[in-house]
Short mmCIF file of C-alpha atoms and ligand atoms in Angstrom, two decimals:
data_model
loop_
_atom_site.label_atom_id
_atom_site.label_comp_id
_atom_site.label_asym_id
_atom_site.label_seq_id
_atom_site.Cartn_x
_atom_site.Cartn_y
_atom_site.Cartn_z
CA MET G 1 135.51 90.43 108.76
CA LYS G 2 138.74 91.79 107.35
CA VAL G 3 140.04 94.81 109.27
CA THR G 4 142.10 97.57 107.71
CA SER G 5 142.83 101.15 108.70
CA THR G 6 143.33 104.53 107.07
CA LEU G 7 144.16 108.08 108.04
CA TYR G 8 142.26 109.58 105.10
CA SER G 9 139.55 112.05 106.01
CA LEU G 10 136.00 110.71 105.95
CA GLU G 11 134.94 112.48 102.76
CA LYS G 12 137.71 110.74 100.79
CA ILE G 13 136.88 107.19 101.85
CA GLU G 14 135.16 104.89 99.41
CA THR G 15 133.08 102.25 101.15
CA ASP G 16 129.40 101.27 101.55
CA ILE G 17 128.80 103.33 104.68
CA ILE G 18 130.74 105.47 107.15
CA ALA G 19 129.83 105.12 110.83
CA ILE G 20 130.43 108.15 113.06
CA PRO G 21 129.84 107.93 116.81
CA LEU G 22 128.66 111.18 118.40
CA PHE G 23 127.83 112.25 121.95
CA GLU G 24 124.42 113.42 123.05
CA ASP G 25 125.75 116.34 125.08
CA GLU G 26 128.35 117.70 122.70
CA ASP G 27 128.02 119.81 119.55
CA PHE G 28 129.08 118.17 116.32
CA PRO G 29 132.86 118.46 116.04
CA ASP G 30 134.28 120.56 113.17
CA TYR G 31 135.19 117.63 110.93
CA VAL G 32 131.59 116.37 111.07
CA ILE G 33 130.27 119.83 110.23
CA GLU G 34 132.71 119.95 107.29
CA LEU G 35 131.53 116.52 106.11
CA SER G 36 127.92 117.64 106.51
CA LYS G 37 128.58 120.69 104.30
CA LYS G 38 129.85 118.38 101.55
CA ILE G 39 126.53 116.53 101.54
CA SER G 40 124.20 119.55 101.56
CA GLY G 41 124.06 119.82 105.33
CA ALA G 42 122.38 116.43 105.76
CA LEU G 43 124.14 115.49 109.02
CA VAL G 44 123.55 118.80 110.77
CA ALA G 45 119.92 118.70 109.55
CA ALA G 46 119.42 115.28 111.16
CA LYS G 47 120.47 116.79 114.46
CA THR G 48 118.55 120.06 114.11
CA ILE G 49 115.33 118.31 113.13
CA GLY G 50 115.79 115.97 116.07
CA GLU G 51 116.04 112.78 114.03
CA PHE G 52 119.43 112.10 115.61
CA LYS G 53 119.97 113.09 119.22
CA GLY G 54 123.10 111.11 120.00
CA LYS G 55 121.35 108.98 122.62
CA LEU G 56 123.14 105.77 123.51
CA TYR G 57 122.86 103.16 120.72
CA GLU G 58 120.64 105.38 118.57
CA THR G 59 121.44 105.09 114.85
CA THR G 60 120.41 107.27 111.89
CA SER G 61 121.52 106.61 108.35
CA VAL G 62 121.82 109.43 105.84
CA PHE G 63 122.27 109.27 102.03
CA THR G 64 125.13 111.21 100.49
CA HIS G 65 123.71 111.40 96.91
CA GLY G 66 127.03 110.94 95.17
CA LYS G 67 128.56 114.02 96.76
CA ILE G 68 131.25 111.97 98.49
CA PRO G 69 132.52 108.53 97.39
CA SER G 70 130.58 106.58 100.08
CA PRO G 71 126.81 106.42 99.50
CA ARG G 72 125.77 106.50 103.16
CA VAL G 73 126.76 107.86 106.57
CA LEU G 74 125.58 106.23 109.79
CA LEU G 75 125.35 108.49 112.82
CA VAL G 76 125.74 106.43 115.97
CA GLY G 77 124.64 107.70 119.38
CA ALA G 78 127.39 107.41 121.99
CA GLY G 79 125.29 108.80 124.86
CA LYS G 80 126.69 111.17 127.48
CA LYS G 81 130.38 111.93 127.29
CA VAL G 82 131.10 111.26 130.98
CA ASP G 83 129.56 107.79 130.78
CA PHE G 84 131.61 106.68 127.78
CA ASP G 85 133.86 104.05 129.37
CA ARG G 86 135.42 100.96 127.79
CA ARG G 87 132.23 98.94 128.19
CA LEU G 88 130.12 101.51 126.38
CA ALA G 89 132.85 102.04 123.80
CA VAL G 90 132.55 98.34 122.85
CA ASN G 91 128.76 98.45 122.93
CA VAL G 92 128.44 101.62 120.82
CA ALA G 93 130.61 99.97 118.17
CA GLY G 94 128.40 96.90 118.59
CA ALA G 95 125.25 98.95 117.98
CA ALA G 96 126.85 100.25 114.78
CA GLY G 97 127.77 96.67 113.81
CA ARG G 98 124.21 95.41 114.22
CA LYS G 99 122.79 98.33 112.27
CA LEU G 100 125.33 97.80 109.47
CA ILE G 101 124.16 94.19 109.14
CA LYS G 102 120.54 95.30 109.02
CA LEU G 103 121.43 97.79 106.27
CA GLU G 104 123.20 94.92 104.46
CA ALA G 105 126.48 96.83 104.29
CA LYS G 106 129.38 94.68 103.12
CA ARG G 107 132.14 97.23 103.61
CA ALA G 108 132.07 99.86 106.34
CA ALA G 109 134.33 102.57 107.72
CA PHE G 110 134.27 103.58 111.39
CA ASP G 111 135.47 106.95 112.63
CA ALA G 112 137.83 106.27 115.56
CA THR G 113 138.09 109.88 116.79
CA LYS G 114 136.25 109.11 120.05
CA TYR G 115 138.26 105.95 120.76
CA SER G 116 141.51 106.07 122.70
CA ASP G 117 141.73 102.31 122.03
CA PRO G 118 140.45 101.52 118.51
CA SER G 119 140.71 97.76 119.23
CA LEU G 120 137.39 98.25 121.01
CA ILE G 121 135.80 99.20 117.67
CA VAL G 122 136.94 95.95 116.08
CA GLU G 123 135.67 93.97 119.06
CA GLY G 124 132.33 95.78 119.27
CA VAL G 125 131.53 95.69 115.54
CA GLY G 126 132.72 92.09 115.27
CA LEU G 127 130.54 90.95 118.19
CA GLY G 128 127.59 93.04 117.05
CA GLU G 129 127.53 91.78 113.48
CA LEU G 130 127.06 88.10 114.41
CA ASP G 131 123.62 86.57 114.07
CA PHE G 132 122.86 82.92 114.64
CA GLY G 133 120.90 81.24 111.90
CA LEU G 134 123.29 78.32 111.85
CA TYR G 135 121.05 75.78 110.17
CA LYS G 136 118.88 78.05 108.04
CA LYS G 137 119.04 77.89 104.28
CA GLU G 138 119.56 81.62 104.18
CA LYS G 139 122.79 82.43 105.99
CA ALA G 140 123.01 85.45 108.27
CA LYS G 141 124.62 88.52 106.70
CA ARG G 142 128.15 89.47 107.71
CA ILE G 143 130.41 92.47 107.15
CA ASP G 144 133.31 91.67 104.80
CA GLU G 145 135.57 94.62 105.51
CA LEU G 146 135.85 97.13 108.35
CA VAL G 147 138.06 100.17 107.85
CA ILE G 148 139.14 101.90 111.03
CA VAL G 149 139.52 105.60 110.32
CA GLY G 150 142.24 106.51 112.77
CA LYS G 151 145.45 105.23 114.30
CA ILE G 152 145.66 101.53 115.05
CA SER G 153 148.89 99.58 114.75
CA PRO G 154 148.98 96.42 112.62
CA ALA G 155 149.69 94.40 115.79
CA GLU G 156 146.67 95.84 117.62
CA GLN G 157 144.55 95.29 114.55
CA LYS G 158 145.62 91.67 114.26
CA GLU G 159 145.06 90.94 117.93
CA ALA G 160 141.63 92.57 118.02
CA SER G 161 140.58 90.57 114.95
CA LEU G 162 141.82 87.36 116.53
CA VAL G 163 139.98 88.08 119.78
CA VAL G 164 136.69 88.81 118.08
CA GLU G 165 136.98 85.83 115.74
CA THR G 166 137.61 83.61 118.73
CA ALA G 167 134.75 85.14 120.73
CA ASN G 168 132.44 84.46 117.80
CA TRP G 169 133.74 80.89 117.55
CA VAL G 170 132.82 80.48 121.25
CA ARG G 171 129.38 81.98 120.65
CA GLU G 172 128.62 79.76 117.67
CA THR G 173 129.86 76.72 119.56
CA VAL G 174 127.61 77.50 122.52
CA PHE G 175 124.66 78.04 120.19
CA GLN G 176 125.04 74.60 118.60
CA PRO G 177 122.28 72.18 119.53
CA ALA G 178 123.21 69.30 121.80
CA ASN G 179 122.67 66.63 119.15
CA ARG G 180 125.39 68.24 117.03
CA LEU G 181 127.66 69.49 119.78
CA THR G 182 128.26 66.33 121.79
CA PRO G 183 131.17 65.86 124.20
CA THR G 184 132.88 63.91 121.39
CA HIS G 185 132.54 66.90 119.08
CA LEU G 186 133.87 69.31 121.69
CA VAL G 187 136.84 67.10 122.54
CA THR G 188 137.64 66.96 118.82
CA GLU G 189 137.70 70.76 118.85
CA ALA G 190 140.03 70.66 121.87
CA ARG G 191 142.36 68.27 120.02
CA LYS G 192 142.32 70.57 116.99
CA ILE G 193 143.22 73.59 119.14
CA ALA G 194 146.10 71.61 120.66
CA ARG G 195 147.34 70.41 117.27
CA GLU G 196 147.14 73.79 115.58
CA GLY G 197 148.62 75.62 118.57
CA ARG G 198 151.30 72.97 119.28
CA LEU G 199 150.03 72.43 122.80
CA GLU G 200 150.17 69.32 124.94
CA ILE G 201 146.84 67.61 125.49
CA GLU G 202 145.65 64.76 127.71
CA VAL G 203 142.21 63.29 127.15
CA TYR G 204 140.50 60.93 129.59
CA ASP G 205 137.48 59.01 128.39
CA GLU G 206 135.12 57.61 131.03
CA LYS G 207 137.12 54.44 131.55
CA ALA G 208 140.38 56.36 131.90
CA ALA G 209 138.70 58.87 134.21
CA VAL G 210 137.53 56.08 136.52
CA LYS G 211 141.01 54.55 136.47
CA LYS G 212 142.58 57.89 137.34
CA GLY G 213 140.16 58.34 140.27
CA MET G 214 137.86 60.98 138.78
CA GLY G 215 134.75 59.32 140.18
CA ALA G 216 132.81 62.58 140.51
CA PHE G 217 133.05 63.35 136.80
CA ALA G 218 132.43 59.70 135.89
CA GLY G 219 129.38 59.59 138.15
CA ILE G 220 127.61 62.35 136.22
CA ALA G 221 128.81 60.92 132.89
CA GLN G 222 127.27 57.50 133.49
CA GLY G 223 123.72 58.80 133.03
CA SER G 224 124.31 59.38 129.34
CA ASN G 225 125.04 57.06 126.41
CA GLU G 226 127.24 59.64 124.68
CA PRO G 227 130.95 59.14 125.38
CA SER G 228 132.24 61.71 127.90
CA PHE G 229 135.69 63.21 128.32
CA ILE G 230 137.85 65.25 130.63
CA ALA G 231 140.54 67.06 128.66
CA ALA G 232 143.58 69.03 129.80
CA LEU G 233 145.54 71.32 127.48
CA LYS G 234 148.89 72.75 128.42
CA TYR G 235 150.81 75.74 127.09
CA THR G 236 154.32 76.00 128.48
CA TYR G 237 156.15 79.31 128.33
CA ASN G 238 159.00 78.07 130.48
CA LYS G 239 159.61 75.76 133.41
CA THR G 240 159.93 78.50 136.03
CA ALA G 241 156.94 80.73 135.18
CA SER G 242 153.81 80.29 137.29
CA THR G 243 150.82 78.49 135.84
CA LEU G 244 147.39 79.96 135.27
CA GLY G 245 144.68 77.30 135.30
CA ILE G 246 141.36 77.83 133.52
CA VAL G 247 138.65 75.31 134.27
CA GLY G 248 135.42 75.08 132.25
CA LYS G 249 132.08 73.41 132.87
CA GLY G 250 131.23 71.52 129.72
CA ILE G 251 127.77 69.99 130.13
CA THR G 252 126.66 69.75 126.50
CA PHE G 253 123.09 69.24 127.69
CA ASP G 254 121.76 69.54 131.24
CA SER G 255 118.42 67.79 131.62
CA GLY G 256 118.93 67.78 135.38
CA GLY G 257 119.46 64.01 135.42
CA ILE G 258 117.15 62.05 137.71
CA SER G 259 116.38 65.35 139.48
CA ILE G 260 114.95 66.31 136.10
CA LYS G 261 114.25 69.91 135.14
CA PRO G 262 110.81 71.18 134.11
CA SER G 263 110.43 71.01 130.31
CA ASP G 264 109.75 74.73 130.01
CA LYS G 265 112.98 76.29 128.65
CA MET G 266 114.88 73.03 129.07
CA HIS G 267 116.14 73.47 125.50
CA GLU G 268 118.27 76.39 126.70
CA MET G 269 120.40 73.91 128.62
CA LYS G 270 122.34 73.23 125.44
CA MET G 271 124.32 76.26 126.59
CA ASP G 272 125.56 74.56 129.76
CA MET G 273 128.97 74.08 128.14
CA ALA G 274 129.64 77.83 127.77
CA GLY G 275 132.39 77.71 130.41
CA ALA G 276 134.25 74.96 128.58
CA ALA G 277 133.86 76.65 125.18
CA THR G 278 135.23 79.88 126.66
CA ALA G 279 138.15 78.09 128.30
CA LEU G 280 138.98 76.41 124.97
CA GLY G 281 138.62 79.73 123.16
CA PHE G 282 141.05 81.24 125.64
CA MET G 283 143.54 78.48 124.88
CA LYS G 284 143.19 79.28 121.17
CA LEU G 285 144.17 82.87 121.98
CA VAL G 286 147.04 81.74 124.19
CA SER G 287 148.46 79.50 121.47
CA VAL G 288 148.69 82.45 119.09
CA LEU G 289 149.52 85.32 121.46
CA LYS G 290 152.01 83.27 123.49
CA PRO G 291 151.90 85.10 126.84
CA LYS G 292 154.87 84.90 129.21
CA LEU G 293 153.28 82.51 131.65
CA ASN G 294 152.21 78.87 131.65
CA VAL G 295 148.57 78.01 131.08
CA VAL G 296 146.60 74.85 131.78
CA VAL G 297 143.00 74.46 130.66
CA THR G 298 140.83 71.61 131.91
CA VAL G 299 137.31 70.97 130.65
CA ALA G 300 134.79 68.39 131.85
CA LEU G 301 132.68 67.36 128.87
CA THR G 302 129.54 65.29 129.37
CA GLU G 303 125.78 65.33 129.11
CA ASN G 304 123.68 65.25 132.29
CA LEU G 305 120.94 62.77 131.45
CA PRO G 306 118.70 60.39 133.42
CA GLY G 307 119.82 57.13 131.74
CA GLY G 308 119.46 53.73 133.34
CA ARG G 309 122.85 53.96 134.99
CA ALA G 310 122.42 57.59 136.05
CA LEU G 311 123.32 58.70 139.57
CA LYS G 312 120.34 58.74 141.88
CA PRO G 313 119.76 61.37 144.57
CA GLY G 314 121.66 60.19 147.62
CA ASP G 315 124.38 58.37 145.68
CA VAL G 316 127.95 58.91 146.83
CA VAL G 317 130.92 59.38 144.49
CA LYS G 318 134.63 59.75 145.19
CA SER G 319 136.48 62.62 143.57
CA LEU G 320 140.08 62.79 142.39
CA SER G 321 140.93 64.86 145.47
CA GLY G 322 139.98 61.88 147.65
CA LYS G 323 136.92 63.67 149.05
CA THR G 324 133.58 61.90 148.80
CA ILE G 325 130.44 63.70 147.60
CA GLU G 326 126.83 62.88 148.39
CA VAL G 327 124.86 63.83 145.27
CA LEU G 328 121.57 64.92 146.83
CA ASN G 329 120.41 66.62 143.64
CA THR G 330 121.64 65.42 140.26
CA ASP G 331 120.81 68.80 138.75
CA ALA G 332 123.66 70.37 140.72
CA GLU G 333 125.98 68.42 138.40
CA GLY G 334 128.28 71.27 137.37
CA ARG G 335 130.04 71.49 140.70
CA VAL G 336 130.42 67.70 140.81
CA VAL G 337 132.24 67.47 137.47
CA LEU G 338 134.21 70.64 138.20
CA SER G 339 135.58 69.15 141.41
CA ASP G 340 137.66 66.74 139.35
CA ALA G 341 138.55 69.29 136.67
CA LEU G 342 139.79 71.69 139.41
CA THR G 343 141.89 68.99 141.06
CA LEU G 344 143.34 67.94 137.71
CA ALA G 345 144.32 71.52 136.85
CA GLN G 346 146.17 71.81 140.17
CA LYS G 347 147.87 68.44 139.68
CA LEU G 348 149.13 69.84 136.38
CA GLY G 349 150.72 72.77 138.17
CA ALA G 350 148.10 75.53 138.20
CA THR G 351 148.54 77.84 141.18
CA LYS G 352 146.21 80.63 140.01
CA ILE G 353 142.90 79.24 138.96
CA VAL G 354 139.78 80.68 137.37
CA ASP G 355 136.78 78.48 136.74
CA LEU G 356 133.95 79.47 134.42
CA ALA G 357 130.62 77.76 134.87
CA THR G 358 126.95 78.24 134.10
CA LEU G 359 126.48 76.96 137.62
CA THR G 360 123.29 78.28 139.19
CA GLY G 361 119.88 79.65 138.39
CA ALA G 362 120.34 81.63 141.61
CA VAL G 363 122.87 83.94 139.97
CA VAL G 364 120.23 84.91 137.41
CA VAL G 365 117.95 85.88 140.29
CA ALA G 366 120.72 87.86 141.99
CA LEU G 367 122.35 89.71 139.09
CA GLY G 368 120.31 89.07 135.95
CA SER G 369 122.25 89.35 132.74
CA GLU G 370 124.18 92.48 133.73
CA ALA G 371 126.99 90.99 135.76
CA THR G 372 128.89 87.78 136.31
CA ALA G 373 129.29 86.69 139.94
CA VAL G 374 132.76 86.06 141.30
CA LEU G 375 133.71 84.24 144.50
CA GLY G 376 137.26 83.56 145.53
CA ASN G 377 139.66 82.50 148.25
CA LYS G 378 142.21 85.36 148.01
CA GLN G 379 141.00 88.96 147.79
CA GLY G 380 144.02 90.13 145.81
CA PHE G 381 143.39 87.66 143.03
CA THR G 382 139.62 88.24 143.04
CA ASP G 383 140.34 91.96 142.63
CA GLN G 384 142.63 91.23 139.69
CA VAL G 385 139.86 89.27 137.99
CA ILE G 386 137.30 92.04 138.60
CA LYS G 387 139.73 94.66 137.25
CA ALA G 388 140.49 92.55 134.19
CA GLY G 389 136.75 92.43 133.53
CA GLU G 390 136.45 96.19 133.92
CA SER G 391 139.23 96.79 131.41
CA VAL G 392 137.28 94.96 128.68
CA GLY G 393 133.80 96.09 129.68
CA GLU G 394 132.64 92.88 131.37
CA ARG G 395 131.00 93.51 134.73
CA ILE G 396 131.93 91.15 137.55
CA TRP G 397 130.33 91.41 140.99
CA GLN G 398 131.74 89.72 144.07
CA LEU G 399 129.73 87.64 146.53
CA PRO G 400 131.25 86.62 149.85
CA ILE G 401 132.19 83.25 151.28
CA TYR G 402 131.97 83.59 155.07
CA PRO G 403 133.18 80.78 157.37
CA GLU G 404 129.54 80.14 158.34
CA HIS G 405 128.66 79.38 154.71
CA LYS G 406 130.80 76.27 154.91
CA GLU G 407 128.05 74.68 157.05
CA LEU G 408 125.82 74.68 153.98
CA LEU G 409 127.21 71.52 152.50
CA ARG G 410 127.38 69.15 155.43
CA SER G 411 126.53 65.55 154.59
CA GLU G 412 125.63 62.74 156.98
CA ILE G 413 127.30 60.12 154.87
CA ALA G 414 130.09 61.74 152.82
CA ASP G 415 132.67 64.51 153.13
CA LEU G 416 130.25 66.97 151.60
CA ALA G 417 126.83 67.23 149.97
CA ASN G 418 126.36 68.87 146.59
CA ILE G 419 123.43 71.05 147.71
CA PRO G 420 122.43 72.80 150.94
CA PRO G 421 119.44 71.55 152.96
CA MET G 422 117.55 74.83 152.48
CA ARG G 423 117.01 77.34 149.73
CA GLY G 424 119.01 80.54 149.86
CA ALA G 425 122.59 81.55 149.12
CA GLY G 426 122.53 79.36 146.01
CA VAL G 427 125.43 81.06 144.25
CA ILE G 428 127.53 81.02 147.41
CA ALA G 429 126.77 77.34 148.02
CA GLY G 430 128.20 76.59 144.57
CA GLY G 431 131.34 78.56 145.43
CA VAL G 432 131.70 76.94 148.84
CA PHE G 433 131.49 73.52 147.24
CA LEU G 434 134.16 74.29 144.64
CA GLN G 435 136.47 75.81 147.23
CA GLU G 436 136.65 72.41 148.93
CA PHE G 437 138.72 71.32 145.93
CA ILE G 438 141.21 74.18 146.02
CA ASP G 439 144.55 73.87 147.76
CA PRO G 440 144.50 76.83 150.19
CA LYS G 441 147.99 77.82 149.00
CA ASN G 442 146.58 78.50 145.53
CA SER G 443 144.56 81.52 144.39
CA TRP G 444 141.17 80.77 142.93
CA ALA G 445 138.24 82.71 141.49
CA HIS G 446 134.95 81.14 140.47
CA LEU G 447 132.93 82.91 137.79
CA ASP G 448 129.24 81.96 137.75
CA ILE G 449 128.26 82.92 134.19
CA ALA G 450 124.76 81.36 134.16
CA GLY G 451 123.18 84.83 133.80
CA THR G 452 125.69 86.40 131.43
CA ALA G 453 126.71 83.63 129.02
CA TRP G 454 123.36 83.84 127.24
CA LEU G 455 121.23 86.89 126.40
CA ASP G 456 117.50 86.16 126.63
CA SER G 457 116.62 89.00 124.31
CA GLU G 458 118.49 90.97 121.69
CA LYS G 459 120.35 94.11 122.78
CA PRO G 460 121.04 97.00 120.40
CA PHE G 461 124.67 95.83 120.32
CA LEU G 462 124.39 92.05 120.59
CA ALA G 463 122.19 89.28 119.22
CA LYS G 464 120.04 87.12 121.48
CA GLY G 465 121.98 84.03 122.53
CA PRO G 466 125.56 83.31 123.56
CA THR G 467 127.89 86.17 124.54
CA ALA G 468 131.32 84.52 125.09
CA VAL G 469 131.42 86.37 128.40
CA GLY G 470 134.69 85.86 130.24
CA LEU G 471 136.89 85.34 127.20
CA ARG G 472 138.19 88.89 126.97
CA THR G 473 138.42 89.09 130.77
CA LEU G 474 140.70 86.03 130.80
CA LEU G 475 142.95 87.56 128.16
CA ALA G 476 143.21 90.81 130.13
CA LEU G 477 143.97 88.80 133.27
CA ALA G 478 146.71 86.81 131.52
CA LYS G 479 148.29 90.08 130.37
CA GLU G 480 148.16 91.46 133.90
CA LEU G 481 149.72 88.32 135.37
CA GLU G 482 152.46 88.28 132.75
CA LYS G 483 153.26 91.91 133.56
CA ALA G 484 153.56 91.08 137.26
CA LYS G 485 156.19 88.49 136.38
CA GLU G 486 158.52 90.87 134.50
N1 BES X 501 123.02 74.46 134.46
C1 BES X 501 122.26 74.77 135.60
C2 BES X 501 122.27 76.26 135.96
C3 BES X 501 121.73 77.23 134.95
C4 BES X 501 120.49 77.80 135.19
C5 BES X 501 122.46 77.64 133.86
C6 BES X 501 119.99 78.74 134.30
C7 BES X 501 121.96 78.56 132.98
C8 BES X 501 120.73 79.13 133.21
C9 BES X 501 122.80 74.01 136.81
O1 BES X 501 123.40 72.80 136.55
C10 BES X 501 121.64 73.78 137.73
O2 BES X 501 120.73 73.12 137.31
N2 BES X 501 121.72 74.30 138.94
C11 BES X 501 120.70 74.11 139.90
C12 BES X 501 121.36 73.93 141.25
C13 BES X 501 120.42 73.56 142.35
C14 BES X 501 119.87 72.17 142.10
C15 BES X 501 121.17 73.64 143.64
C16 BES X 501 119.81 75.37 139.91
O3 BES X 501 120.33 76.46 139.79
O4 BES X 501 118.61 75.21 140.00
ZN1 ZN X 502 121.95 71.19 136.50
ZN1 ZN X 503 124.20 72.58 134.63
#
């Protein structure tokens, strides 16, 4: 999707369709009434008749019968004015984007009058227009050109395009089936990102991981015949800046291992690498946008399968941190591989760490698909992550880690167990486990994206499937941290 901008008035623009967002509780502004007059009152009629009420995500398309250069106008409901925050601003643009695809528009203009930050239009339309028919003969339709009608600087335009392109790369990567998107494939992508972005990269295959002491990662990896990798990418701004570490869970397929999952919906576990894809997408952004801080990304890439050498419930592995883990349930594999990826990120200098992981089914029970859960060890940093999410329209809800929760993971044989003895507090147990691998001097936030990385059903503004949740939050966080440094 090519993005351009213009300050021409709507009736002068020549494109396939002009999208105009309008509030439910506000009269049509003068320029819309003027435009309506030019096309025989068609827009005002749509409102008077009640065909278009302005309700959130409602869309009505109107023909212009050759009276202005563009053949159609799309009225887009923006809901109530007071509710129109950055999240809804993205989603309203997304609803327009999805409708434009359904109308098979190739070129579209979008009236930016209601947007104080027109980047949100680019992001919303760009996310909304993506459909996933990756391996169908008939490819999904896309918009070729989006014209923002309003003020947006070339730099803003370029950045918003880059962000949305990268988010859609993440989404398509997550959607790939596990036979195509193996750990080998994903590590090749990581190498490509490093090469193109001139970043340092270290890759450990299973043998190298064992040699380095990453026995937790290697333990999960040994259940699968596909080669597995832990990769670390490094962007250096300068030697004195602090280092942000992003750690991603990259299970390209989670069968549960010997603690095998029920077959119902097991196919969805191809998405268990969403954290790693998002972390790699973030590094793509970093390599182009070059923020004034250092960034390390570590991703643990493996399948979780019940092969002949797979870990068995009760097996004990030793992590890079030196702590031993009793793997009571091989389906709680994410935390086990992340333990080594977290330690590695800190060994490479990360002092502020965010991990992204589709870690628990429990978070789906707690928050559904409306919010990502965050747990952290320093309230200030957790707040920064939540705020970063808010600024891009991604909801993040905190759950606590109380001292008593630490009892959850006691093991009789090792330093800690990977699951609690009883049900309950499943999301927190995941966080408590990961915190064991964080140096208390460092700041850390864990994002459990199991409920938000994948939409179970289509929304008016987004296709069913991967969402790339977290990507735009990480970028906003990096910008905030770089500001704090100045
Ligand atoms: N990958 C799953 C979590 C998941 C569930 C992701 C639903 C996306 C959607 C994770 O590895 C897992 O299986 N977790 C277990 C942990 C349990 C054994 C403590 C779970 O949630 O059941
Ligand atoms: Zn699992
Ligand atoms: Zn998993």
